[in-house]
Amino acid sequence: EHSGIPLTIDCGENVIAIKHAAYGVHSNYNTCGRSYNGNCISETSLQAMQERCNGKNNCAVGAVNSIFGDPCRGVAKYLTSTWECINPGWNSAEACEHSGIPLTI
């Protein structure tokens, strides 16, 4: 929070699929170098990240209260996320009835 540096994801030719996201503070130590005796995570973290990034080649999301709300007032928060870069194309196959050849994927 307040760093001005967004969490940036770049999947090149593939597209982003957000798997997990958390904005707030986990446990007693976080990656921003501050301690907090508690646990406060925005309930909208995953949805907000998915709305901004899923299906795109790249995205940048700021760790800001205006996106995620303020789960713990007066405490420096941070944003973490995990994602996959997936091939945006569709795969298809077919099998014909009575051919004796199964559909192989």
PDB file of N, CA and C in Angstrom:
ATOM      1  N   GLU A   1       0.847  -1.177   0.000  1.00  0.00           N
ATOM      2  CA  GLU A   1       0.000   0.000   0.000  1.00  0.00           C
ATOM      3  C   GLU A   1       0.888   1.235   0.000  1.00  0.00           C
ATOM      4  N   HIS A   2       0.548   2.227  -0.763  1.00  0.00           N
ATOM      5  CA  HIS A   2       1.250   3.507  -0.866  1.00  0.00           C
ATOM      6  C   HIS A   2       2.627   3.407  -1.511  1.00  0.00           C
ATOM      7  N   SER A   3       3.013   2.266  -2.038  1.00  0.00           N
ATOM      8  CA  SER A   3       4.327   2.169  -2.672  1.00  0.00           C
ATOM      9  C   SER A   3       4.303   2.768  -4.073  1.00  0.00           C
ATOM     10  N   GLY A   4       3.122   2.794  -4.684  1.00  0.00           N
ATOM     11  CA  GLY A   4       3.011   3.300  -6.043  1.00  0.00           C
ATOM     12  C   GLY A   4       3.424   2.283  -7.092  1.00  0.00           C
ATOM     13  N   ILE A   5       3.874   1.117  -6.658  1.00  0.00           N
ATOM     14  CA  ILE A   5       4.309   0.076  -7.589  1.00  0.00           C
ATOM     15  C   ILE A   5       3.236  -1.011  -7.623  1.00  0.00           C
ATOM     16  N   PRO A   6       2.569  -1.194  -8.749  1.00  0.00           N
ATOM     17  CA  PRO A   6       1.514  -2.203  -8.820  1.00  0.00           C
ATOM     18  C   PRO A   6       2.061  -3.621  -8.919  1.00  0.00           C
ATOM     19  N   LEU A   7       1.243  -4.574  -8.570  1.00  0.00           N
ATOM     20  CA  LEU A   7       1.559  -5.980  -8.823  1.00  0.00           C
ATOM     21  C   LEU A   7       1.341  -6.175 -10.319  1.00  0.00           C
ATOM     22  N   THR A   8       2.377  -6.578 -11.030  1.00  0.00           N
ATOM     23  CA  THR A   8       2.318  -6.695 -12.490  1.00  0.00           C
ATOM     24  C   THR A   8       2.456  -8.148 -12.904  1.00  0.00           C
ATOM     25  N   ILE A   9       1.567  -8.566 -13.795  1.00  0.00           N
ATOM     26  CA  ILE A   9       1.575  -9.930 -14.321  1.00  0.00           C
ATOM     27  C   ILE A   9       1.686  -9.845 -15.844  1.00  0.00           C
ATOM     28  N   ASP A  10       2.576 -10.634 -16.418  1.00  0.00           N
ATOM     29  CA  ASP A  10       2.747 -10.652 -17.876  1.00  0.00           C
ATOM     30  C   ASP A  10       2.844 -12.100 -18.330  1.00  0.00           C
ATOM     31  N   CYS A  11       1.871 -12.536 -19.100  1.00  0.00           N
ATOM     32  CA  CYS A  11       1.854 -13.912 -19.606  1.00  0.00           C
ATOM     33  C   CYS A  11       2.227 -13.997 -21.077  1.00  0.00           C
ATOM     34  N   GLY A  12       2.752 -12.929 -21.630  1.00  0.00           N
ATOM     35  CA  GLY A  12       3.154 -12.968 -23.032  1.00  0.00           C
ATOM     36  C   GLY A  12       1.976 -13.262 -23.941  1.00  0.00           C
ATOM     37  N   GLU A  13       2.082 -14.321 -24.750  1.00  0.00           N
ATOM     38  CA  GLU A  13       1.012 -14.699 -25.682  1.00  0.00           C
ATOM     39  C   GLU A  13      -0.128 -15.442 -24.989  1.00  0.00           C
ATOM     40  N   ASN A  14       0.126 -15.946 -23.798  1.00  0.00           N
ATOM     41  CA  ASN A  14      -0.902 -16.676 -23.049  1.00  0.00           C
ATOM     42  C   ASN A  14      -1.770 -15.705 -22.265  1.00  0.00           C
ATOM     43  N   VAL A  15      -2.808 -16.218 -21.613  1.00  0.00           N
ATOM     44  CA  VAL A  15      -3.707 -15.370 -20.841  1.00  0.00           C
ATOM     45  C   VAL A  15      -3.639 -15.733 -19.360  1.00  0.00           C
ATOM     46  N   ILE A  16      -3.992 -14.766 -18.554  1.00  0.00           N
ATOM     47  CA  ILE A  16      -3.911 -14.886 -17.100  1.00  0.00           C
ATOM     48  C   ILE A  16      -5.147 -15.583 -16.545  1.00  0.00           C
ATOM     49  N   ALA A  17      -4.897 -16.473 -15.573  1.00  0.00           N
ATOM     50  CA  ALA A  17      -5.973 -17.091 -14.785  1.00  0.00           C
ATOM     51  C   ALA A  17      -5.565 -16.952 -13.318  1.00  0.00           C
ATOM     52  N   ILE A  18      -6.195 -16.013 -12.615  1.00  0.00           N
ATOM     53  CA  ILE A  18      -5.882 -15.763 -11.206  1.00  0.00           C
ATOM     54  C   ILE A  18      -6.410 -16.914 -10.366  1.00  0.00           C
ATOM     55  N   LYS A  19      -5.546 -17.482  -9.532  1.00  0.00           N
ATOM     56  CA  LYS A  19      -5.908 -18.614  -8.671  1.00  0.00           C
ATOM     57  C   LYS A  19      -6.128 -18.200  -7.220  1.00  0.00           C
ATOM     58  N   HIS A  20      -5.375 -17.209  -6.763  1.00  0.00           N
ATOM     59  CA  HIS A  20      -5.470 -16.764  -5.372  1.00  0.00           C
ATOM     60  C   HIS A  20      -5.055 -15.297  -5.311  1.00  0.00           C
ATOM     61  N   ALA A  21      -5.664 -14.558  -4.412  1.00  0.00           N
ATOM     62  CA  ALA A  21      -5.252 -13.177  -4.187  1.00  0.00           C
ATOM     63  C   ALA A  21      -5.597 -12.794  -2.757  1.00  0.00           C
ATOM     64  N   ALA A  22      -4.763 -11.968  -2.159  1.00  0.00           N
ATOM     65  CA  ALA A  22      -5.017 -11.486  -0.808  1.00  0.00           C
ATOM     66  C   ALA A  22      -4.481 -10.072  -0.673  1.00  0.00           C
ATOM     67  N   TYR A  23      -5.352  -9.167  -0.238  1.00  0.00           N
ATOM     68  CA  TYR A  23      -4.954  -7.789   0.053  1.00  0.00           C
ATOM     69  C   TYR A  23      -5.209  -7.538   1.524  1.00  0.00           C
ATOM     70  N   GLY A  24      -4.185  -7.142   2.229  1.00  0.00           N
ATOM     71  CA  GLY A  24      -4.303  -6.880   3.656  1.00  0.00           C
ATOM     72  C   GLY A  24      -3.028  -7.285   4.341  1.00  0.00           C
ATOM     73  N   VAL A  25      -3.165  -7.961   5.478  1.00  0.00           N
ATOM     74  CA  VAL A  25      -2.006  -8.410   6.250  1.00  0.00           C
ATOM     75  C   VAL A  25      -2.242  -9.842   6.684  1.00  0.00           C
ATOM     76  N   HIS A  26      -1.267 -10.717   6.420  1.00  0.00           N
ATOM     77  CA  HIS A  26      -1.290 -12.102   6.891  1.00  0.00           C
ATOM     78  C   HIS A  26      -0.434 -12.181   8.136  1.00  0.00           C
ATOM     79  N   SER A  27      -0.888 -12.837   9.137  1.00  0.00           N
ATOM     80  CA  SER A  27      -0.105 -13.185  10.331  1.00  0.00           C
ATOM     81  C   SER A  27       0.660 -12.005  10.922  1.00  0.00           C
ATOM     82  N   ASN A  28       1.854 -12.261  11.424  1.00  0.00           N
ATOM     83  CA  ASN A  28       2.595 -11.263  12.178  1.00  0.00           C
ATOM     84  C   ASN A  28       3.702 -10.595  11.376  1.00  0.00           C
ATOM     85  N   TYR A  29       3.964 -11.051  10.170  1.00  0.00           N
ATOM     86  CA  TYR A  29       5.027 -10.450   9.369  1.00  0.00           C
ATOM     87  C   TYR A  29       4.599 -10.477   7.904  1.00  0.00           C
ATOM     88  N   ASN A  30       4.895  -9.444   7.185  1.00  0.00           N
ATOM     89  CA  ASN A  30       4.552  -9.447   5.766  1.00  0.00           C
ATOM     90  C   ASN A  30       5.746  -9.026   4.933  1.00  0.00           C
ATOM     91  N   THR A  31       5.606  -9.115   3.632  1.00  0.00           N
ATOM     92  CA  THR A  31       6.720  -8.847   2.729  1.00  0.00           C
ATOM     93  C   THR A  31       7.047  -7.366   2.618  1.00  0.00           C
ATOM     94  N   CYS A  32       6.244  -6.492   3.199  1.00  0.00           N
ATOM     95  CA  CYS A  32       6.543  -5.059   3.178  1.00  0.00           C
ATOM     96  C   CYS A  32       7.404  -4.658   4.377  1.00  0.00           C
ATOM     97  N   GLY A  33       7.822  -5.635   5.185  1.00  0.00           N
ATOM     98  CA  GLY A  33       8.726  -5.365   6.285  1.00  0.00           C
ATOM     99  C   GLY A  33       8.092  -4.761   7.516  1.00  0.00           C
ATOM    100  N   ARG A  34       6.795  -4.898   7.665  1.00  0.00           N
ATOM    101  CA  ARG A  34       6.110  -4.345   8.825  1.00  0.00           C
ATOM    102  C   ARG A  34       5.439  -5.458   9.617  1.00  0.00           C
ATOM    103  N   SER A  35       5.398  -5.285  10.899  1.00  0.00           N
ATOM    104  CA  SER A  35       4.733  -6.269  11.751  1.00  0.00           C
ATOM    105  C   SER A  35       3.332  -5.808  12.103  1.00  0.00           C
ATOM    106  N   TYR A  36       2.449  -6.742  12.301  1.00  0.00           N
ATOM    107  CA  TYR A  36       1.069  -6.468  12.699  1.00  0.00           C
ATOM    108  C   TYR A  36       0.580  -7.686  13.457  1.00  0.00           C
ATOM    109  N   ASN A  37       0.073  -7.487  14.624  1.00  0.00           N
ATOM    110  CA  ASN A  37      -0.377  -8.605  15.442  1.00  0.00           C
ATOM    111  C   ASN A  37      -1.839  -8.904  15.120  1.00  0.00           C
ATOM    112  N   GLY A  38      -2.060  -9.586  14.051  1.00  0.00           N
ATOM    113  CA  GLY A  38      -3.418  -9.899  13.640  1.00  0.00           C
ATOM    114  C   GLY A  38      -3.454 -10.425  12.230  1.00  0.00           C
ATOM    115  N   ASN A  39      -4.644 -10.531  11.700  1.00  0.00           N
ATOM    116  CA  ASN A  39      -4.834 -11.055  10.358  1.00  0.00           C
ATOM    117  C   ASN A  39      -6.045 -10.351   9.774  1.00  0.00           C
ATOM    118  N   CYS A  40      -5.865  -9.572   8.744  1.00  0.00           N
ATOM    119  CA  CYS A  40      -6.999  -8.905   8.104  1.00  0.00           C
ATOM    120  C   CYS A  40      -6.785  -8.939   6.597  1.00  0.00           C
ATOM    121  N   ILE A  41      -7.674  -9.613   5.917  1.00  0.00           N
ATOM    122  CA  ILE A  41      -7.608  -9.763   4.466  1.00  0.00           C
ATOM    123  C   ILE A  41      -8.933  -9.293   3.867  1.00  0.00           C
ATOM    124  N   SER A  42      -8.869  -8.520   2.812  1.00  0.00           N
ATOM    125  CA  SER A  42     -10.070  -8.067   2.125  1.00  0.00           C
ATOM    126  C   SER A  42     -10.810  -9.259   1.527  1.00  0.00           C
ATOM    127  N   GLU A  43     -12.098  -9.334   1.785  1.00  0.00           N
ATOM    128  CA  GLU A  43     -12.914 -10.429   1.254  1.00  0.00           C
ATOM    129  C   GLU A  43     -13.099 -10.336  -0.252  1.00  0.00           C
ATOM    130  N   THR A  44     -12.791  -9.192  -0.839  1.00  0.00           N
ATOM    131  CA  THR A  44     -12.961  -9.010  -2.289  1.00  0.00           C
ATOM    132  C   THR A  44     -11.666  -9.210  -3.071  1.00  0.00           C
ATOM    133  N   SER A  45     -10.607  -9.634  -2.396  1.00  0.00           N
ATOM    134  CA  SER A  45      -9.296  -9.747  -3.039  1.00  0.00           C
ATOM    135  C   SER A  45      -9.320 -10.585  -4.313  1.00  0.00           C
ATOM    136  N   LEU A  46      -9.807 -11.807  -4.222  1.00  0.00           N
ATOM    137  CA  LEU A  46      -9.794 -12.713  -5.376  1.00  0.00           C
ATOM    138  C   LEU A  46     -10.662 -12.170  -6.506  1.00  0.00           C
ATOM    139  N   GLN A  47     -11.878 -11.770  -6.192  1.00  0.00           N
ATOM    140  CA  GLN A  47     -12.793 -11.273  -7.218  1.00  0.00           C
ATOM    141  C   GLN A  47     -12.224 -10.034  -7.913  1.00  0.00           C
ATOM    142  N   ALA A  48     -11.658  -9.117  -7.141  1.00  0.00           N
ATOM    143  CA  ALA A  48     -11.107  -7.894  -7.725  1.00  0.00           C
ATOM    144  C   ALA A  48      -9.952  -8.204  -8.677  1.00  0.00           C
ATOM    145  N   MET A  49      -9.079  -9.113  -8.291  1.00  0.00           N
ATOM    146  CA  MET A  49      -7.964  -9.486  -9.164  1.00  0.00           C
ATOM    147  C   MET A  49      -8.463 -10.205 -10.417  1.00  0.00           C
ATOM    148  N   GLN A  50      -9.419 -11.114 -10.251  1.00  0.00           N
ATOM    149  CA  GLN A  50      -9.954 -11.836 -11.407  1.00  0.00           C
ATOM    150  C   GLN A  50     -10.623 -10.883 -12.387  1.00  0.00           C
ATOM    151  N   GLU A  51     -11.381  -9.926 -11.890  1.00  0.00           N
ATOM    152  CA  GLU A  51     -12.050  -8.959 -12.764  1.00  0.00           C
ATOM    153  C   GLU A  51     -11.049  -8.121 -13.560  1.00  0.00           C
ATOM    154  N   ARG A  52      -9.910  -7.806 -12.966  1.00  0.00           N
ATOM    155  CA  ARG A  52      -8.932  -6.949 -13.617  1.00  0.00           C
ATOM    156  C   ARG A  52      -7.943  -7.692 -14.496  1.00  0.00           C
ATOM    157  N   CYS A  53      -7.772  -9.011 -14.278  1.00  0.00           N
ATOM    158  CA  CYS A  53      -6.695  -9.718 -14.970  1.00  0.00           C
ATOM    159  C   CYS A  53      -7.110 -10.938 -15.791  1.00  0.00           C
ATOM    160  N   ASN A  54      -8.109 -11.693 -15.345  1.00  0.00           N
ATOM    161  CA  ASN A  54      -8.434 -12.947 -16.042  1.00  0.00           C
ATOM    162  C   ASN A  54      -8.708 -12.719 -17.519  1.00  0.00           C
ATOM    163  N   GLY A  55      -8.110 -13.573 -18.349  1.00  0.00           N
ATOM    164  CA  GLY A  55      -8.327 -13.523 -19.787  1.00  0.00           C
ATOM    165  C   GLY A  55      -7.462 -12.514 -20.521  1.00  0.00           C
ATOM    166  N   LYS A  56      -6.667 -11.746 -19.788  1.00  0.00           N
ATOM    167  CA  LYS A  56      -5.785 -10.761 -20.418  1.00  0.00           C
ATOM    168  C   LYS A  56      -4.368 -11.326 -20.529  1.00  0.00           C
ATOM    169  N   ASN A  57      -3.582 -10.743 -21.424  1.00  0.00           N
ATOM    170  CA  ASN A  57      -2.185 -11.143 -21.567  1.00  0.00           C
ATOM    171  C   ASN A  57      -1.320 -10.575 -20.451  1.00  0.00           C
ATOM    172  N   ASN A  58      -1.691  -9.383 -19.976  1.00  0.00           N
ATOM    173  CA  ASN A  58      -0.953  -8.755 -18.876  1.00  0.00           C
ATOM    174  C   ASN A  58      -1.885  -7.825 -18.116  1.00  0.00           C
ATOM    175  N   CYS A  59      -1.506  -7.516 -16.889  1.00  0.00           N
ATOM    176  CA  CYS A  59      -2.275  -6.573 -16.091  1.00  0.00           C
ATOM    177  C   CYS A  59      -1.386  -6.020 -14.994  1.00  0.00           C
ATOM    178  N   ALA A  60      -1.782  -4.888 -14.461  1.00  0.00           N
ATOM    179  CA  ALA A  60      -1.088  -4.260 -13.342  1.00  0.00           C
ATOM    180  C   ALA A  60      -2.157  -3.773 -12.376  1.00  0.00           C
ATOM    181  N   VAL A  61      -2.075  -4.209 -11.132  1.00  0.00           N
ATOM    182  CA  VAL A  61      -3.086  -3.867 -10.135  1.00  0.00           C
ATOM    183  C   VAL A  61      -2.381  -3.266  -8.922  1.00  0.00           C
ATOM    184  N   GLY A  62      -2.826  -2.086  -8.533  1.00  0.00           N
ATOM    185  CA  GLY A  62      -2.239  -1.422  -7.377  1.00  0.00           C
ATOM    186  C   GLY A  62      -2.747  -1.995  -6.069  1.00  0.00           C
ATOM    187  N   ALA A  63      -1.891  -1.979  -5.071  1.00  0.00           N
ATOM    188  CA  ALA A  63      -2.287  -2.390  -3.721  1.00  0.00           C
ATOM    189  C   ALA A  63      -2.902  -1.174  -3.045  1.00  0.00           C
ATOM    190  N   VAL A  64      -4.173  -0.920  -3.362  1.00  0.00           N
ATOM    191  CA  VAL A  64      -4.837   0.294  -2.881  1.00  0.00           C
ATOM    192  C   VAL A  64      -6.233  -0.010  -2.339  1.00  0.00           C
ATOM    193  N   ASN A  65      -6.610   0.757  -1.334  1.00  0.00           N
ATOM    194  CA  ASN A  65      -7.924   0.597  -0.718  1.00  0.00           C
ATOM    195  C   ASN A  65      -9.065   0.868  -1.696  1.00  0.00           C
ATOM    196  N   SER A  66      -8.841   1.725  -2.685  1.00  0.00           N
ATOM    197  CA  SER A  66      -9.910   2.048  -3.632  1.00  0.00           C
ATOM    198  C   SER A  66     -10.321   0.841  -4.470  1.00  0.00           C
ATOM    199  N   ILE A  67      -9.465  -0.152  -4.589  1.00  0.00           N
ATOM    200  CA  ILE A  67      -9.798  -1.379  -5.319  1.00  0.00           C
ATOM    201  C   ILE A  67     -10.326  -2.451  -4.374  1.00  0.00           C
ATOM    202  N   PHE A  68      -9.672  -2.630  -3.234  1.00  0.00           N
ATOM    203  CA  PHE A  68      -9.953  -3.768  -2.359  1.00  0.00           C
ATOM    204  C   PHE A  68     -10.705  -3.425  -1.077  1.00  0.00           C
ATOM    205  N   GLY A  69     -10.905  -2.148  -0.811  1.00  0.00           N
ATOM    206  CA  GLY A  69     -11.473  -1.756   0.471  1.00  0.00           C
ATOM    207  C   GLY A  69     -10.357  -1.681   1.504  1.00  0.00           C
ATOM    208  N   ASP A  70     -10.715  -1.338   2.731  1.00  0.00           N
ATOM    209  CA  ASP A  70      -9.715  -1.212   3.788  1.00  0.00           C
ATOM    210  C   ASP A  70     -10.012  -2.208   4.898  1.00  0.00           C
ATOM    211  N   PRO A  71      -9.431  -3.403   4.830  1.00  0.00           N
ATOM    212  CA  PRO A  71      -9.738  -4.437   5.817  1.00  0.00           C
ATOM    213  C   PRO A  71      -9.146  -4.178   7.208  1.00  0.00           C
ATOM    214  N   CYS A  72      -8.143  -3.302   7.308  1.00  0.00           N
ATOM    215  CA  CYS A  72      -7.543  -2.994   8.611  1.00  0.00           C
ATOM    216  C   CYS A  72      -7.020  -1.564   8.582  1.00  0.00           C
ATOM    217  N   ARG A  73      -7.847  -0.656   9.063  1.00  0.00           N
ATOM    218  CA  ARG A  73      -7.520   0.773   9.027  1.00  0.00           C
ATOM    219  C   ARG A  73      -6.234   1.084   9.791  1.00  0.00           C
ATOM    220  N   GLY A  74      -5.440   1.967   9.206  1.00  0.00           N
ATOM    221  CA  GLY A  74      -4.241   2.442   9.867  1.00  0.00           C
ATOM    222  C   GLY A  74      -3.059   1.488   9.809  1.00  0.00           C
ATOM    223  N   VAL A  75      -3.195   0.392   9.091  1.00  0.00           N
ATOM    224  CA  VAL A  75      -2.125  -0.601   8.993  1.00  0.00           C
ATOM    225  C   VAL A  75      -1.677  -0.684   7.540  1.00  0.00           C
ATOM    226  N   ALA A  76      -0.381  -0.712   7.293  1.00  0.00           N
ATOM    227  CA  ALA A  76       0.139  -0.862   5.932  1.00  0.00           C
ATOM    228  C   ALA A  76      -0.207  -2.255   5.420  1.00  0.00           C
ATOM    229  N   LYS A  77      -0.819  -2.314   4.254  1.00  0.00           N
ATOM    230  CA  LYS A  77      -1.272  -3.573   3.667  1.00  0.00           C
ATOM    231  C   LYS A  77      -0.455  -3.918   2.432  1.00  0.00           C
ATOM    232  N   TYR A  78      -0.568  -5.140   1.990  1.00  0.00           N
ATOM    233  CA  TYR A  78       0.116  -5.566   0.783  1.00  0.00           C
ATOM    234  C   TYR A  78      -0.787  -6.500  -0.010  1.00  0.00           C
ATOM    235  N   LEU A  79      -0.448  -6.689  -1.270  1.00  0.00           N
ATOM    236  CA  LEU A  79      -1.213  -7.520  -2.193  1.00  0.00           C
ATOM    237  C   LEU A  79      -0.349  -8.674  -2.665  1.00  0.00           C
ATOM    238  N   THR A  80      -0.872  -9.880  -2.555  1.00  0.00           N
ATOM    239  CA  THR A  80      -0.200 -11.056  -3.100  1.00  0.00           C
ATOM    240  C   THR A  80      -1.175 -11.776  -4.012  1.00  0.00           C
ATOM    241  N   SER A  81      -0.634 -12.490  -4.981  1.00  0.00           N
ATOM    242  CA  SER A  81      -1.489 -13.237  -5.898  1.00  0.00           C
ATOM    243  C   SER A  81      -0.716 -14.400  -6.492  1.00  0.00           C
ATOM    244  N   THR A  82      -1.449 -15.439  -6.863  1.00  0.00           N
ATOM    245  CA  THR A  82      -0.879 -16.535  -7.645  1.00  0.00           C
ATOM    246  C   THR A  82      -1.744 -16.683  -8.890  1.00  0.00           C
ATOM    247  N   TRP A  83      -1.130 -17.108  -9.979  1.00  0.00           N
ATOM    248  CA  TRP A  83      -1.841 -17.201 -11.253  1.00  0.00           C
ATOM    249  C   TRP A  83      -1.188 -18.240 -12.131  1.00  0.00           C
ATOM    250  N   GLU A  84      -1.914 -18.592 -13.181  1.00  0.00           N
ATOM    251  CA  GLU A  84      -1.392 -19.453 -14.238  1.00  0.00           C
ATOM    252  C   GLU A  84      -1.444 -18.672 -15.534  1.00  0.00           C
ATOM    253  N   CYS A  85      -0.512 -18.946 -16.408  1.00  0.00           N
ATOM    254  CA  CYS A  85      -0.546 -18.432 -17.771  1.00  0.00           C
ATOM    255  C   CYS A  85      -1.013 -19.592 -18.645  1.00  0.00           C
ATOM    256  N   ILE A  86      -2.170 -19.425 -19.251  1.00  0.00           N
ATOM    257  CA  ILE A  86      -2.751 -20.525 -20.009  1.00  0.00           C
ATOM    258  C   ILE A  86      -2.875 -20.171 -21.484  1.00  0.00           C
ATOM    259  N   ASN A  87      -2.864 -21.194 -22.307  1.00  0.00           N
ATOM    260  CA  ASN A  87      -3.030 -21.034 -23.742  1.00  0.00           C
ATOM    261  C   ASN A  87      -4.472 -20.618 -24.011  1.00  0.00           C
ATOM    262  N   PRO A  88      -4.673 -19.491 -24.707  1.00  0.00           N
ATOM    263  CA  PRO A  88      -6.035 -19.010 -24.923  1.00  0.00           C
ATOM    264  C   PRO A  88      -6.818 -19.783 -25.984  1.00  0.00           C
ATOM    265  N   GLY A  89      -6.137 -20.635 -26.731  1.00  0.00           N
ATOM    266  CA  GLY A  89      -6.820 -21.369 -27.801  1.00  0.00           C
ATOM    267  C   GLY A  89      -7.668 -22.507 -27.274  1.00  0.00           C
ATOM    268  N   TRP A  90      -8.564 -22.933 -28.095  1.00  0.00           N
ATOM    269  CA  TRP A  90      -9.416 -24.077 -27.765  1.00  0.00           C
ATOM    270  C   TRP A  90      -8.838 -25.318 -28.422  1.00  0.00           C
ATOM    271  N   ASN A  91      -8.906 -26.412 -27.719  1.00  0.00           N
ATOM    272  CA  ASN A  91      -8.531 -27.684 -28.294  1.00  0.00           C
ATOM    273  C   ASN A  91      -9.813 -28.425 -28.622  1.00  0.00           C
ATOM    274  N   SER A  92      -9.809 -29.154 -29.699  1.00  0.00           N
ATOM    275  CA  SER A  92     -11.007 -29.908 -30.049  1.00  0.00           C
ATOM    276  C   SER A  92     -10.619 -31.256 -30.652  1.00  0.00           C
ATOM    277  N   ALA A  93     -11.542 -32.154 -30.596  1.00  0.00           N
ATOM    278  CA  ALA A  93     -11.347 -33.483 -31.168  1.00  0.00           C
ATOM    279  C   ALA A  93     -12.730 -34.033 -31.494  1.00  0.00           C
ATOM    280  N   GLU A  94     -12.758 -35.076 -32.280  1.00  0.00           N
ATOM    281  CA  GLU A  94     -14.046 -35.694 -32.585  1.00  0.00           C
ATOM    282  C   GLU A  94     -13.891 -37.205 -32.671  1.00  0.00           C
ATOM    283  N   ALA A  95     -14.979 -37.867 -32.422  1.00  0.00           N
ATOM    284  CA  ALA A  95     -15.031 -39.321 -32.561  1.00  0.00           C
ATOM    285  C   ALA A  95     -16.348 -39.654 -33.248  1.00  0.00           C
ATOM    286  N   CYS A  96     -16.304 -40.580 -34.157  1.00  0.00           N
ATOM    287  CA  CYS A  96     -17.508 -40.942 -34.907  1.00  0.00           C
ATOM    288  C   CYS A  96     -18.171 -42.186 -34.301  1.00  0.00           C
ATOM    289  N   GLU A  97     -19.460 -42.150 -34.263  1.00  0.00           N
ATOM    290  CA  GLU A  97     -20.239 -43.265 -33.763  1.00  0.00           C
ATOM    291  C   GLU A  97     -19.933 -44.520 -34.587  1.00  0.00           C
ATOM    292  N   HIS A  98     -19.808 -45.640 -33.929  1.00  0.00           N
ATOM    293  CA  HIS A  98     -19.574 -46.956 -34.535  1.00  0.00           C
ATOM    294  C   HIS A  98     -18.214 -47.084 -35.236  1.00  0.00           C
ATOM    295  N   SER A  99     -17.318 -46.116 -35.011  1.00  0.00           N
ATOM    296  CA  SER A  99     -16.005 -46.209 -35.670  1.00  0.00           C
ATOM    297  C   SER A  99     -15.068 -47.119 -34.894  1.00  0.00           C
ATOM    298  N   GLY A 100     -15.358 -47.322 -33.613  1.00  0.00           N
ATOM    299  CA  GLY A 100     -14.474 -48.106 -32.790  1.00  0.00           C
ATOM    300  C   GLY A 100     -13.233 -47.346 -32.342  1.00  0.00           C
ATOM    301  N   ILE A 101     -13.155 -46.093 -32.698  1.00  0.00           N
ATOM    302  CA  ILE A 101     -12.020 -45.251 -32.319  1.00  0.00           C
ATOM    303  C   ILE A 101     -12.477 -44.301 -31.219  1.00  0.00           C
ATOM    304  N   PRO A 102     -11.886 -44.411 -30.023  1.00  0.00           N
ATOM    305  CA  PRO A 102     -12.318 -43.518 -28.923  1.00  0.00           C
ATOM    306  C   PRO A 102     -11.803 -42.105 -29.097  1.00  0.00           C
ATOM    307  N   LEU A 103     -12.483 -41.186 -28.455  1.00  0.00           N
ATOM    308  CA  LEU A 103     -12.030 -39.802 -28.429  1.00  0.00           C
ATOM    309  C   LEU A 103     -10.814 -39.733 -27.528  1.00  0.00           C
ATOM    310  N   THR A 104      -9.704 -39.251 -28.054  1.00  0.00           N
ATOM    311  CA  THR A 104      -8.464 -39.141 -27.298  1.00  0.00           C
ATOM    312  C   THR A 104      -8.144 -37.671 -27.106  1.00  0.00           C
ATOM    313  N   ILE A 105      -7.950 -37.319 -25.855  1.00  0.00           N
ATOM    314  CA  ILE A 105      -7.657 -35.900 -25.533  1.00  0.00           C
ATOM    315  C   ILE A 105      -6.281 -35.824 -24.920  1.00  0.00           C
TER     316      ILE A 105
END
